[in-house]
Structures are given as structure tokens and as C-alpha cells.
Short mmCIF file of C-alpha atoms and ligand atoms in Angstrom, two decimals:
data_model
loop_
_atom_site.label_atom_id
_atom_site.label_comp_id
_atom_site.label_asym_id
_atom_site.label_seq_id
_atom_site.Cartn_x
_atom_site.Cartn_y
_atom_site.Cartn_z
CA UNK A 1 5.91 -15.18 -23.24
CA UNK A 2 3.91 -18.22 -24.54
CA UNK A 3 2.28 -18.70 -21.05
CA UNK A 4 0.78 -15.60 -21.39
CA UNK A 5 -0.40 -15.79 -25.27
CA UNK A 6 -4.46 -16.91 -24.10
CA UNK A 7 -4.67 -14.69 -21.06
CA UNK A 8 -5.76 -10.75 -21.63
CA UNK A 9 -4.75 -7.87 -19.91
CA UNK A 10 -7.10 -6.61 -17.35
CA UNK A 11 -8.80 -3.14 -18.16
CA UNK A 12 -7.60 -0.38 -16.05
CA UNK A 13 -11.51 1.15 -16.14
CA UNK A 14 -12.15 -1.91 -13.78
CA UNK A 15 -10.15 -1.46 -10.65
CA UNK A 16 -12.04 0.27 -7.86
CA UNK A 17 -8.86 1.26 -5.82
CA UNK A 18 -6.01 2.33 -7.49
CA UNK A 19 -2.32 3.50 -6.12
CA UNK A 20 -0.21 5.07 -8.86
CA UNK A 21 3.20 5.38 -7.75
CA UNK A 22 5.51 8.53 -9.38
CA UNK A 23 8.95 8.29 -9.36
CA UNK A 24 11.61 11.58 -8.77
CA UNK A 25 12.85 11.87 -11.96
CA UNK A 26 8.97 12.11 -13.42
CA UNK A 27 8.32 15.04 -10.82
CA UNK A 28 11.66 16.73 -10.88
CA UNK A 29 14.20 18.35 -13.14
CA UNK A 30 17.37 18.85 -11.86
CA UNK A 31 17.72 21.97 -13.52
CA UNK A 32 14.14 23.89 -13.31
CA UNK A 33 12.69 22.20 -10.57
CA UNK A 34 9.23 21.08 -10.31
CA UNK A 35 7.60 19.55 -13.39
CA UNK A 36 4.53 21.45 -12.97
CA UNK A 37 2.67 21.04 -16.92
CA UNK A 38 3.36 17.17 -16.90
CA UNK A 39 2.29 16.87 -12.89
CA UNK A 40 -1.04 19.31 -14.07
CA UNK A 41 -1.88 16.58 -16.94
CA UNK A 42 -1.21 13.40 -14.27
CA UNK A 43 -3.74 15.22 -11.82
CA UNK A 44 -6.51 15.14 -14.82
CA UNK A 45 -5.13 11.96 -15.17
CA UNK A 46 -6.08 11.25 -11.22
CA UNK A 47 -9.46 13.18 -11.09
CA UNK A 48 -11.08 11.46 -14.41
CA UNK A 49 -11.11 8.08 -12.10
CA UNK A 50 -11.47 9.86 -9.37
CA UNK A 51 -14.41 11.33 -10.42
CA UNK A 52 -16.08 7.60 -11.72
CA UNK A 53 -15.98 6.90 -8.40
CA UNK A 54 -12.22 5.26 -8.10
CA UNK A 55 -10.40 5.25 -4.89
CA UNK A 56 -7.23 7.03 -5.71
CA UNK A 57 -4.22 7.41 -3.79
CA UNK A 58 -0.37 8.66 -4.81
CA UNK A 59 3.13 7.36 -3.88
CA UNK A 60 5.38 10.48 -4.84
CA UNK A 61 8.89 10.35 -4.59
CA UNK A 62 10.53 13.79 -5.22
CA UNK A 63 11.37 15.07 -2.10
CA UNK A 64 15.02 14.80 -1.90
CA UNK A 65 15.11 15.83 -5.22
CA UNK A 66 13.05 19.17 -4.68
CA UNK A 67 14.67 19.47 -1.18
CA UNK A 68 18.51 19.54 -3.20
CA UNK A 69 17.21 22.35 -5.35
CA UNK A 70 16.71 24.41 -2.86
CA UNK A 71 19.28 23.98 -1.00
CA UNK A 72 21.60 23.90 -3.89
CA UNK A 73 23.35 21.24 -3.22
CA UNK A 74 25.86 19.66 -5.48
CA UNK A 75 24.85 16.93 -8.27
CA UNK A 76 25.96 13.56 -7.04
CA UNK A 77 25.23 11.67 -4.16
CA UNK A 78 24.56 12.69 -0.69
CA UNK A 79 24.97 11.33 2.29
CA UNK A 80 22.39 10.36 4.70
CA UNK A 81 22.09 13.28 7.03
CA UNK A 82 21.88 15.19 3.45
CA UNK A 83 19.49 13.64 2.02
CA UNK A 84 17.26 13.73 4.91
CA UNK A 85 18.04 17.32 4.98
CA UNK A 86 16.48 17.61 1.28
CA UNK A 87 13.82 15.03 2.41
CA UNK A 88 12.60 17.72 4.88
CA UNK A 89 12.73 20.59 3.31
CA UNK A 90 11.42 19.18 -0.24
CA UNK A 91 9.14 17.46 1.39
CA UNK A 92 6.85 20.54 1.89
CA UNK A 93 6.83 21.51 -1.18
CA UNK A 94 6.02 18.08 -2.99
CA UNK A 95 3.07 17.93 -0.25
CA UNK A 96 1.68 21.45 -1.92
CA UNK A 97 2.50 20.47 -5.01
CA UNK A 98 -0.05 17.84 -4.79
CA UNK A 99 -2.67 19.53 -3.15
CA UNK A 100 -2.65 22.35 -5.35
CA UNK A 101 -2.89 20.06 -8.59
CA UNK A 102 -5.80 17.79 -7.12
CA UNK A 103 -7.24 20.72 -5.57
CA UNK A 104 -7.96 22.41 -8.84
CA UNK A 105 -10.63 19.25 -9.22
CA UNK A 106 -11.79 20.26 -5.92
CA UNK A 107 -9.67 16.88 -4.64
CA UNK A 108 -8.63 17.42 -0.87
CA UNK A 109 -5.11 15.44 -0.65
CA UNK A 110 -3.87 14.13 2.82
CA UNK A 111 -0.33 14.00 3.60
CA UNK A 112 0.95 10.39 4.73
CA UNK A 113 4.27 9.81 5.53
CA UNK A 114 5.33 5.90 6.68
CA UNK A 115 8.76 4.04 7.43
CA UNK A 116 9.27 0.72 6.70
CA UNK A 117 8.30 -0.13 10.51
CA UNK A 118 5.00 1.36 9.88
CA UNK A 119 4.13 -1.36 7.58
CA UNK A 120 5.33 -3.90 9.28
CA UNK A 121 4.52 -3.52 13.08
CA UNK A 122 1.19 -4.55 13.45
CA UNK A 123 -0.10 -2.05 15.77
CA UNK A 124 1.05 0.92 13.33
CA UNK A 125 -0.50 -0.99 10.12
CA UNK A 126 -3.22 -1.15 11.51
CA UNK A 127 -3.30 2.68 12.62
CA UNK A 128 -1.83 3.74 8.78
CA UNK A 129 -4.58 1.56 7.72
CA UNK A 130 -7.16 2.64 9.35
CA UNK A 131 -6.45 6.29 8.34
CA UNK A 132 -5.77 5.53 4.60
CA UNK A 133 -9.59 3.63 4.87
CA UNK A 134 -11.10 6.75 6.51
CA UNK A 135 -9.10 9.41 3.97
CA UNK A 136 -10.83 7.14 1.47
CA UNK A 137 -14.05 6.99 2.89
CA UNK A 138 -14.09 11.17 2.79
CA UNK A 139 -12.99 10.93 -0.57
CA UNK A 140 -10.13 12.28 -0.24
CA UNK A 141 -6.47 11.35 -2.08
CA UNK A 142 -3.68 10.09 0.24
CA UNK A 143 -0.09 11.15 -0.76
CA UNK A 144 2.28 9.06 0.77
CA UNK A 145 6.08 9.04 0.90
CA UNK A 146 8.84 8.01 2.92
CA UNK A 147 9.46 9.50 5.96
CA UNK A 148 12.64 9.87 5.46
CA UNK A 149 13.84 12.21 7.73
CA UNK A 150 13.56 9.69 10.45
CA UNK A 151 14.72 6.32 8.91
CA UNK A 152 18.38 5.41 8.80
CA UNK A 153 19.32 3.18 6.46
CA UNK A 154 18.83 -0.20 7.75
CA UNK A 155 15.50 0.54 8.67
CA UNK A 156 14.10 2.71 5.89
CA UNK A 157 12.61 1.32 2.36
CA UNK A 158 14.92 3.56 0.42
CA UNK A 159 13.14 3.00 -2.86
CA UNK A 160 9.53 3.99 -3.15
CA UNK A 161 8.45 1.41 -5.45
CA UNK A 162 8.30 -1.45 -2.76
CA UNK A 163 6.82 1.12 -0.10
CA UNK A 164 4.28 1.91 -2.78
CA UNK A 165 3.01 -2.16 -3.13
CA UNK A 166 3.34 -2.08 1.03
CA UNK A 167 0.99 0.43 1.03
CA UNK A 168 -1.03 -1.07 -1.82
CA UNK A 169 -2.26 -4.18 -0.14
CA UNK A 170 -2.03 -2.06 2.99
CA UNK A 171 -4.84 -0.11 1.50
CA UNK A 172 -6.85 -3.31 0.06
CA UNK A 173 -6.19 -1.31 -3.63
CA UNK A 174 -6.93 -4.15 -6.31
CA UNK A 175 -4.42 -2.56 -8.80
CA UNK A 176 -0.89 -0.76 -8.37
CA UNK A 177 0.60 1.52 -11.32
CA UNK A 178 4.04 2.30 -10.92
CA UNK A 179 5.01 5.34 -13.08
CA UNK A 180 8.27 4.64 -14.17
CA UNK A 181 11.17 5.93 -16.64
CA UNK A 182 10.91 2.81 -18.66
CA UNK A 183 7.72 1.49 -20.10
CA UNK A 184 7.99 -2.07 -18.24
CA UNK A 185 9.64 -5.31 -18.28
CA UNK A 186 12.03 -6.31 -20.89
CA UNK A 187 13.66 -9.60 -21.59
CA UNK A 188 17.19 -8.09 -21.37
CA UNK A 189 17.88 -4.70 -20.53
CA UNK A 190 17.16 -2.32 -23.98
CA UNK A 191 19.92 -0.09 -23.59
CA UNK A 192 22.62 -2.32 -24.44
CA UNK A 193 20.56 -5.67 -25.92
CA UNK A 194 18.74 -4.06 -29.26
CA UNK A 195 17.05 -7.84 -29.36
CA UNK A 196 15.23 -6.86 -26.16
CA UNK A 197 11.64 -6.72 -26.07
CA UNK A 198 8.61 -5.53 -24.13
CA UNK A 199 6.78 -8.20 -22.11
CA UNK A 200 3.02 -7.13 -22.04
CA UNK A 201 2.14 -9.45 -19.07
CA UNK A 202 3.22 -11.55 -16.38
CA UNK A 203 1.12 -14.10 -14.84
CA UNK A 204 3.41 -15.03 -12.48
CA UNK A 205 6.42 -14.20 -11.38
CA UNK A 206 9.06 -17.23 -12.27
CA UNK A 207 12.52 -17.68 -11.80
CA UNK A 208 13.32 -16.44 -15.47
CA UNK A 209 11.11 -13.44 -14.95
CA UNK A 210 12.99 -12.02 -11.69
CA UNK A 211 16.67 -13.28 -14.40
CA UNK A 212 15.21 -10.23 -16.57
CA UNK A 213 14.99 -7.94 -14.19
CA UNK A 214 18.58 -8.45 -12.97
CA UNK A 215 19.88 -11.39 -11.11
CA UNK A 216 19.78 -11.34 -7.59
CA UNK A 217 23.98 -10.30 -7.06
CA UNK A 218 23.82 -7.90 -9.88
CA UNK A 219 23.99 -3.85 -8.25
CA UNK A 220 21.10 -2.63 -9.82
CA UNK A 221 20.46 0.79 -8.85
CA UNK A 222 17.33 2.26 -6.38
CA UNK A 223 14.48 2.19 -8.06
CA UNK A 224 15.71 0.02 -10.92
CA UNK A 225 14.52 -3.29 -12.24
CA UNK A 226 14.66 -5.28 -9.43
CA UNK A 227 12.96 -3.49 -6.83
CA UNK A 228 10.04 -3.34 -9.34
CA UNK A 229 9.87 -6.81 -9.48
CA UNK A 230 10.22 -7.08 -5.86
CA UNK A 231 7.28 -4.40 -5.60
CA UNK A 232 5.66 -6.78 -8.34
CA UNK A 233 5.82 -9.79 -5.69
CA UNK A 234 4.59 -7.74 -2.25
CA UNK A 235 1.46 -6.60 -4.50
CA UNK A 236 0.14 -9.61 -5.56
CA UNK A 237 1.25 -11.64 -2.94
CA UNK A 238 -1.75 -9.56 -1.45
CA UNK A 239 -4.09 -9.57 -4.29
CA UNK A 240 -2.64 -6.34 -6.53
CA UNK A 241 -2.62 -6.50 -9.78
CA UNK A 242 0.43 -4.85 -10.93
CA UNK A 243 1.72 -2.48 -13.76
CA UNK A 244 4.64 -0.71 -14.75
CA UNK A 245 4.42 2.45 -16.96
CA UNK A 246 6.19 4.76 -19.02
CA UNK A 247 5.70 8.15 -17.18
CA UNK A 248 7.62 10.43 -18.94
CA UNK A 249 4.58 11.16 -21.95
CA UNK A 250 1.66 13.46 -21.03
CA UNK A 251 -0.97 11.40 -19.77
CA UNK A 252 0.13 8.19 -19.00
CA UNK A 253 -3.07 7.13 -17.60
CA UNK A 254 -4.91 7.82 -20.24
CA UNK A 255 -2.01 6.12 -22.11
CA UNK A 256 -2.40 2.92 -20.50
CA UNK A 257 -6.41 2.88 -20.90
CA UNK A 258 -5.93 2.98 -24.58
CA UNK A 259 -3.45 -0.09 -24.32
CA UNK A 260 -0.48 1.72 -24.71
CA UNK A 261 2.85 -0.37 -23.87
CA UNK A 262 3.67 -1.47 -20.55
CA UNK A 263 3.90 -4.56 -18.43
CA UNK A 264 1.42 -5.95 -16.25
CA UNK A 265 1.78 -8.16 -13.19
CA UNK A 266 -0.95 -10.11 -12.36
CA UNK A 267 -2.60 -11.68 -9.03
CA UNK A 268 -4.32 -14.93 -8.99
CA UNK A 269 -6.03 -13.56 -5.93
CA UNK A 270 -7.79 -10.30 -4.50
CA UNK A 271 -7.13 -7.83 -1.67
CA UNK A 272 -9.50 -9.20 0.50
CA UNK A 273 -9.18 -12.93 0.33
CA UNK A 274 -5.19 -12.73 0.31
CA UNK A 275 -5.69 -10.52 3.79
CA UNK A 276 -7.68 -13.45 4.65
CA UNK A 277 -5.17 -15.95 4.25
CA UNK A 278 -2.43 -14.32 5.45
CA UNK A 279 -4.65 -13.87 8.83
CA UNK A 280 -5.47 -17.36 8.94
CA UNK A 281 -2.68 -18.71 8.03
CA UNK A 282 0.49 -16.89 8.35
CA UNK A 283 0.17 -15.50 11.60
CA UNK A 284 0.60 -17.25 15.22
CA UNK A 285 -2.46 -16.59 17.32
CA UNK A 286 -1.58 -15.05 20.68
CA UNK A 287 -4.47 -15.41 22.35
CA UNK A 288 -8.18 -16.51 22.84
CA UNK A 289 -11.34 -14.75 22.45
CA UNK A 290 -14.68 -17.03 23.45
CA UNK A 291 -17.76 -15.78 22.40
CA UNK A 292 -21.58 -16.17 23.42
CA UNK A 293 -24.23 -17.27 21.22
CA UNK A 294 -25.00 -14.08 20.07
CA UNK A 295 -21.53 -12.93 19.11
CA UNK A 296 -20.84 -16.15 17.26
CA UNK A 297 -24.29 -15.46 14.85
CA UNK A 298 -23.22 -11.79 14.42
CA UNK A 299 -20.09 -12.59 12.95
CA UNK A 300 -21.08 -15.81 10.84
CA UNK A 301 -23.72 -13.48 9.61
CA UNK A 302 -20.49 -10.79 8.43
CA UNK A 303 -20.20 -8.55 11.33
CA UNK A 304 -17.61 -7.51 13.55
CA UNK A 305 -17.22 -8.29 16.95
CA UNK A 306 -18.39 -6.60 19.85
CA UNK A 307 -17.24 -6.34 23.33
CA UNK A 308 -20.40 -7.00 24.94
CA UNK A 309 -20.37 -10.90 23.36
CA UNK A 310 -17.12 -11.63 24.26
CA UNK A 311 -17.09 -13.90 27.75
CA UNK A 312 -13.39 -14.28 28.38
CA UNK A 313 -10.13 -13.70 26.78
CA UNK A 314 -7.21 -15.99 27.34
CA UNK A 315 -3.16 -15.18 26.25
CA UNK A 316 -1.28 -12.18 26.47
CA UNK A 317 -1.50 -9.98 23.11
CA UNK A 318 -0.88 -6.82 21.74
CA UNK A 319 -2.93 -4.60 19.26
CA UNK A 320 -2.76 -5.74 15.77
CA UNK A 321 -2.00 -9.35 16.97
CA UNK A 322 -4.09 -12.40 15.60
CA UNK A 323 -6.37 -14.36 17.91
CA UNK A 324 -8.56 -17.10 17.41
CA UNK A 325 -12.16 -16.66 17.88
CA UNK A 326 -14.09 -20.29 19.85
CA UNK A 327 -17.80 -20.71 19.94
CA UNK A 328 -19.79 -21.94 23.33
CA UNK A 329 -19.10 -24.81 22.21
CA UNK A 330 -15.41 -24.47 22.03
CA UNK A 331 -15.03 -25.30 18.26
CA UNK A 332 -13.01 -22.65 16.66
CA UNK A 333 -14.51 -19.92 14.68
CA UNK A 334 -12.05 -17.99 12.90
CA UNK A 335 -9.18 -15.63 13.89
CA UNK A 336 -8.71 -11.53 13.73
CA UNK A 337 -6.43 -8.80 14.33
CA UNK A 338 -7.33 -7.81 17.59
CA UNK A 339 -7.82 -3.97 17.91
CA UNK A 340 -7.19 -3.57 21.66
CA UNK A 341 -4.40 -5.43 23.58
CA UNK A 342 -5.16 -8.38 26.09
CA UNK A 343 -5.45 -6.13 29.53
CA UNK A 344 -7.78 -3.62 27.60
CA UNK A 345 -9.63 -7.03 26.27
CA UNK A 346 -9.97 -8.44 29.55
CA UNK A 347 -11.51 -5.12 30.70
CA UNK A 348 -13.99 -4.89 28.04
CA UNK A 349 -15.06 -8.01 27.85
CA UNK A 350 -19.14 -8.87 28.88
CA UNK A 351 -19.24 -4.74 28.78
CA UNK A 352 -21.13 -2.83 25.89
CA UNK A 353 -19.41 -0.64 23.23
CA UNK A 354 -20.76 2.49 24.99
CA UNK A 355 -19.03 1.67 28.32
CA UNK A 356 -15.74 1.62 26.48
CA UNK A 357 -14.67 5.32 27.70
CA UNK A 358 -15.38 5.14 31.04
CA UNK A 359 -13.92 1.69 31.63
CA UNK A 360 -10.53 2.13 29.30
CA UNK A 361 -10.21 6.26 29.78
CA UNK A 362 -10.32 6.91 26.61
CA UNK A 363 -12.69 6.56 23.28
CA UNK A 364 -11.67 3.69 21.45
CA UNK A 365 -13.08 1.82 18.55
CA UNK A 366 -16.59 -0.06 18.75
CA UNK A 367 -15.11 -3.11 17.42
CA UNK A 368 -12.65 -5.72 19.28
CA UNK A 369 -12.24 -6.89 15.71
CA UNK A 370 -13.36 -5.72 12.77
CA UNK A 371 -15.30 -7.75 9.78
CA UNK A 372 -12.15 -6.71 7.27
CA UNK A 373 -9.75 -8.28 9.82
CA UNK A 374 -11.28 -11.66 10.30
CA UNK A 375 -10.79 -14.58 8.28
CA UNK A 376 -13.46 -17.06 9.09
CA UNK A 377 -13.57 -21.14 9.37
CA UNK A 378 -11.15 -23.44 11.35
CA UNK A 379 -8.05 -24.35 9.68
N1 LIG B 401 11.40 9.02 -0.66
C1 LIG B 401 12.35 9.54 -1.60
C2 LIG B 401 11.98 10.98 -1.98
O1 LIG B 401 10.88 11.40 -1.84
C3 LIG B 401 12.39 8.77 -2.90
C4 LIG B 401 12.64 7.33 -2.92
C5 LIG B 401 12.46 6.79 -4.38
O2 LIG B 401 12.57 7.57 -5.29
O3 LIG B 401 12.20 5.62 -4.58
O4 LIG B 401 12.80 11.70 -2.47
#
């Protein structure tokens, strides 16, 4: 790629939250199970950054796959029902499997397990969000997968490489690794083009670069080409960097830090200032917040927003939604995610963060909307 001839990689010693995505076939032999000496050298892999301070988290596919083993069911593919069968029963396993290898760093892992609704309801991103920040905040690795024992197909990812860059700029993580059986993008597909050849980094994702990874009516299968590209697009649509691995050596963290081959994607933006845009500009307000003088300093000085400066709410809204934010004077502030929904607003509204439980019933959050979920200006 000339395009790409005067711009470096990145250094992976940089990024300051990381998801690194493992595929099945990485985790998994068909035959003997459990991979356990290459999954022992990832998790050194995991705790070195860990341990320089790195937010870490893992997408690990493997369930089904661990799940057929011990059920011994039949090579091939399964149906549905079957594989949702393996899901559940592999998926304890996988679950220990990673505690046990990031425990030995004394790493506490947290099971997360999402559907494709989960990432894109509002309400429940926010919630998956919130809990991914706070396992973060405790230091602790997230493990998410699929939960595929309760998706059917038409509303279930299906692949874990796209659910990995949903959860990715879910998570605010400025860099995505997908640990893969390949060691990245070629120009044509090596097996059967010997000409093919390794691209070392995309700075954008063009028309010819998605042709390379399989045209959009070719069958590629799960997992392949495409839906790494696609993966490629969610993440730095929302400010991920991008890269795709070769798994299958010992180490391939390590591998990548010492420039080993593989493709990166890159992002001419970052987590927070693509969340930014996309609340300012992608979503339709559904309501009004107006705010006192006090309110309106606290959050042009960078802090969320409290009930107690909030005078009245207008519109009917639910949790997650965007609203737009108005001064005293009526000039418009900004807009947020709201974190309650409009009749739980209404009710807090004028009232002070500790009156919260005894007005709603319940202990909610401080915040009506949080710093990280406001984008700020008029538009
Ligand atoms: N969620 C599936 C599993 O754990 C894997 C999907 C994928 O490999 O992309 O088996």
C-alpha cells in the first residue's frame, strides 16, 4: 500500500486499554480439548500489560467448541439448539479456564456474557458499560463472550470478532487485537494466490481494502475475512485502533511488540471524542433538561450533572436516550445519555443526590448524566 508507505505503525506499549480477542480454534483442539500450555503463555502475555498498568479485557470464543467435547458430539455442524447446548455447558469451563490462568498472576477475571441487543439497546449499553468501567476500575479482567444460549440466530452476533470491536468502543479501549488463525490482511487470499502478500497497515478502510477481504456476495465463512474487516470498521468508527494477529505461536503478544507480522487498522480518532460525536451528532434528542446557573458552570467546568441543578425536564425519554442540555438563558449546552428515564427525571429534578432513595425507592446513580456521556457545545 503506497498510502501507507510515510505513516508508522503505532506501538502496542502505548495503548492504555486493550481488548484482545481469541478465537476457538486458538483455545481448542478438537481432539484433546483445552489448549492449556499456549492459553498459560497468552495469560503472561495478559499480565505483563496488565501489570504496567494496562486495562485488559478478553473476548474468548471456545465455548461451543469445549461444550462439543464433552458432550461428544459429532464433527460437523450443529444445529442451533446444539450448539447452544455446547455453548452452555462449555461455557463453564472456558469461564475457569480463564480465571485459573489470570489467577496464577493474582488477576481476578469477571465473567461477561452479552447478545447483540446488549450492545445496541441503549439502556443495556449503558448497564454492560457501566460494569465493564467498574470491573476495570477494581482491576480486574473482563471475559466476555456471547451469550449464546439465549440468542437465536437473527438476533445473535454469531461471530465473536464483531462482538469483540462492539465491546471495544463499548469499553472506550483505544486498541483491539484480534487473535486470529491468519497473521492479517492479505491482498488476495494466500492459500490459493502464492502472489499474495501481507498488508502491514491500513489507514483506512477503502473500497479495495474490504475487495481483499472478500467481496460483499462472496460466502465467506464465520469468523473469516470479512467479519474482520467489518470488526475493523465498528472499532475505529469509535476510535480503536485495530490489529489482526497470528495466534497460533507462543506469545503472540509479545510477538506483536517486537513487530512481528500482522495488520493494523487504524483510527483517525479516539474513544472518547468518537463517543462524543456520535452523542452529538448521531442521535435524536428525546427530551430537554434546563439547568440553573450552577449546573451549567459545573459541567462547562467537566463535571457531571446533578439532580439538584436541574429545574425542569421536558419530552418523554428512556434511560440511555440523548437529551439536550439549555442554559437559563435557553441557549443550548450540549447533549447526554440520560441515566434515568423522563418520569424518574421529573421526580428528581430541583432534589439533591442524597434524596434520590427515598424519592425513586431505590439507590440509583448520583449523576443524571455523567461527564463520559456528554458531548458539549451546540451543534
Ligand atoms: N461464541 C462462540 C463460542 O464461544 C464463538 C463465536 C466465534 O467463534 O466467533 O463458542
Amino acid at each position: 500500500m503506497n498510502a501507507s508507505s510515510d505513516i508508522k505503525r503505532p506501538d502496542i506499549a502505548n495503548f492504555r486499554r486493550v481488548v484482545v480477542k481469541v478465537g476457538s480454534s486458538l483455545l481448542v483442539d478438537p481432539v484433546k480439548g483445552l489448549k492449556a500450555e499456549w492459553l498459560d503463555a497468552l495469560g503472561h502475555d495478559l499480565a505483563a500489560m496488565h501489570h504496567r498498568g494496562v486495562d485488559v479485557l478478553v473476548v474468548s470464543s471456545g465455548a461451543i467448541a469445549m461444550g462439543r467435547g464433552v458432550l461428544n458430539l459429532p464433527r460437523g455442524p450443529l444445529k442451533l439448539e446444539e450448539s447452544q447446548a455446547a455453548a452452555a455447558v462449555g461455557q463453564i469451563a472456558l469461564s475457569r479456564a480463564w480465571a485459573e490462568v489470570l489467577g496464577r498472576h493474582g488477576i481476578t477475571a469477571g465473567q461477561i456474557l452479552v447478545t447483540l441487543g446488549d450492545t445496541e439497546e441503549r439502556q443495556r449499553y449503558l448497564n454492560a458499560r457501566a460494569t465493564l468501567g467498574r470491573l476495570l476500575e477494581m482491576k480486574a479482567v473482563p471475559v466476555v463472550n456471547e451469550n449464546d444460549t439465549v440468542a437465536t440466530n437473527e438476533i445473535r452476533y454469531g461471530d465473536n470478532d464483531r462482538l469483540a470491536a462492539r465491546v471495544a468502543t463499548m469499553a472506550g479501549a483505544d486498541l483491539l487485537v484480534l487473535l486470529s488463525d491468519i497473521d492479517g490482511l492479505y491482498t488476495a487470499p494466500p492459500q490459493s494466490d502464492p502472489r499474495a502478500t501481507l498488508i502491514p497497515l491500513v489507514p483506512r478502510i477503502t473500497a479495495e481494502i474490504e475487495a481483499m477481504a472478500g467481496g460483499a456476495a462472496s460466502e465467506l465463512s464465520r469468523g473469516g475475512m470479512r467479519t474482520k474487516v467489518e470488526a475493523a470498521k465498528i472499532a475505529t468508527a469509535g476510535g480503536t485502533h485495530m490489529i489482526i494477529a497470528d495466534g497460533r505461536v507462543m506469545n503472540p503478544l509479545q510477538r506483536i511488540a517486537a513487530e512481528g507480522p500482522c495488520t493494523w487498522f487504524l483510527t483517525g480518532s479516539n474513544p472518547v471524542s468518537a463517543r462524543k460525536t456520535w452523542i452529538a451528532g448521531a442521535l435524536e434528542p428525546k427530551g430537554t433538561l434546563f439547568l440553573d446557573e450552577g449546573a451549567t458552570q459545573a459541567i462547562r467546568s467537566g463535571k457531571s450533572l446533578l439532580s439538584a441543578g436541574v429545574k425542569r425536564i421536558e419530552g418523554v425519554f428512556e434511560r440511555g436516550d440523548a437529551v439536550v442540555m439549555r442554559a437559563p438563558d435557553g441557549g443550548e449546552l450540549g447533549r447526554g445519555l440520560i441515566g434515568y428515564d423522563s418520569t424518574e427525571a421529573a421526580l428528581l429534578a430541583g432534589r439533591s443526590s442524597r434524596d434520590i432513595e427515598t424519592l425513586l425507592g431505590y439507590e440509583g446513580r448520583a449523576e443524571l448524566i455523567h461527564r463520559d456521556d456528554m458531548a458539549l457545545g451546540a451543534l
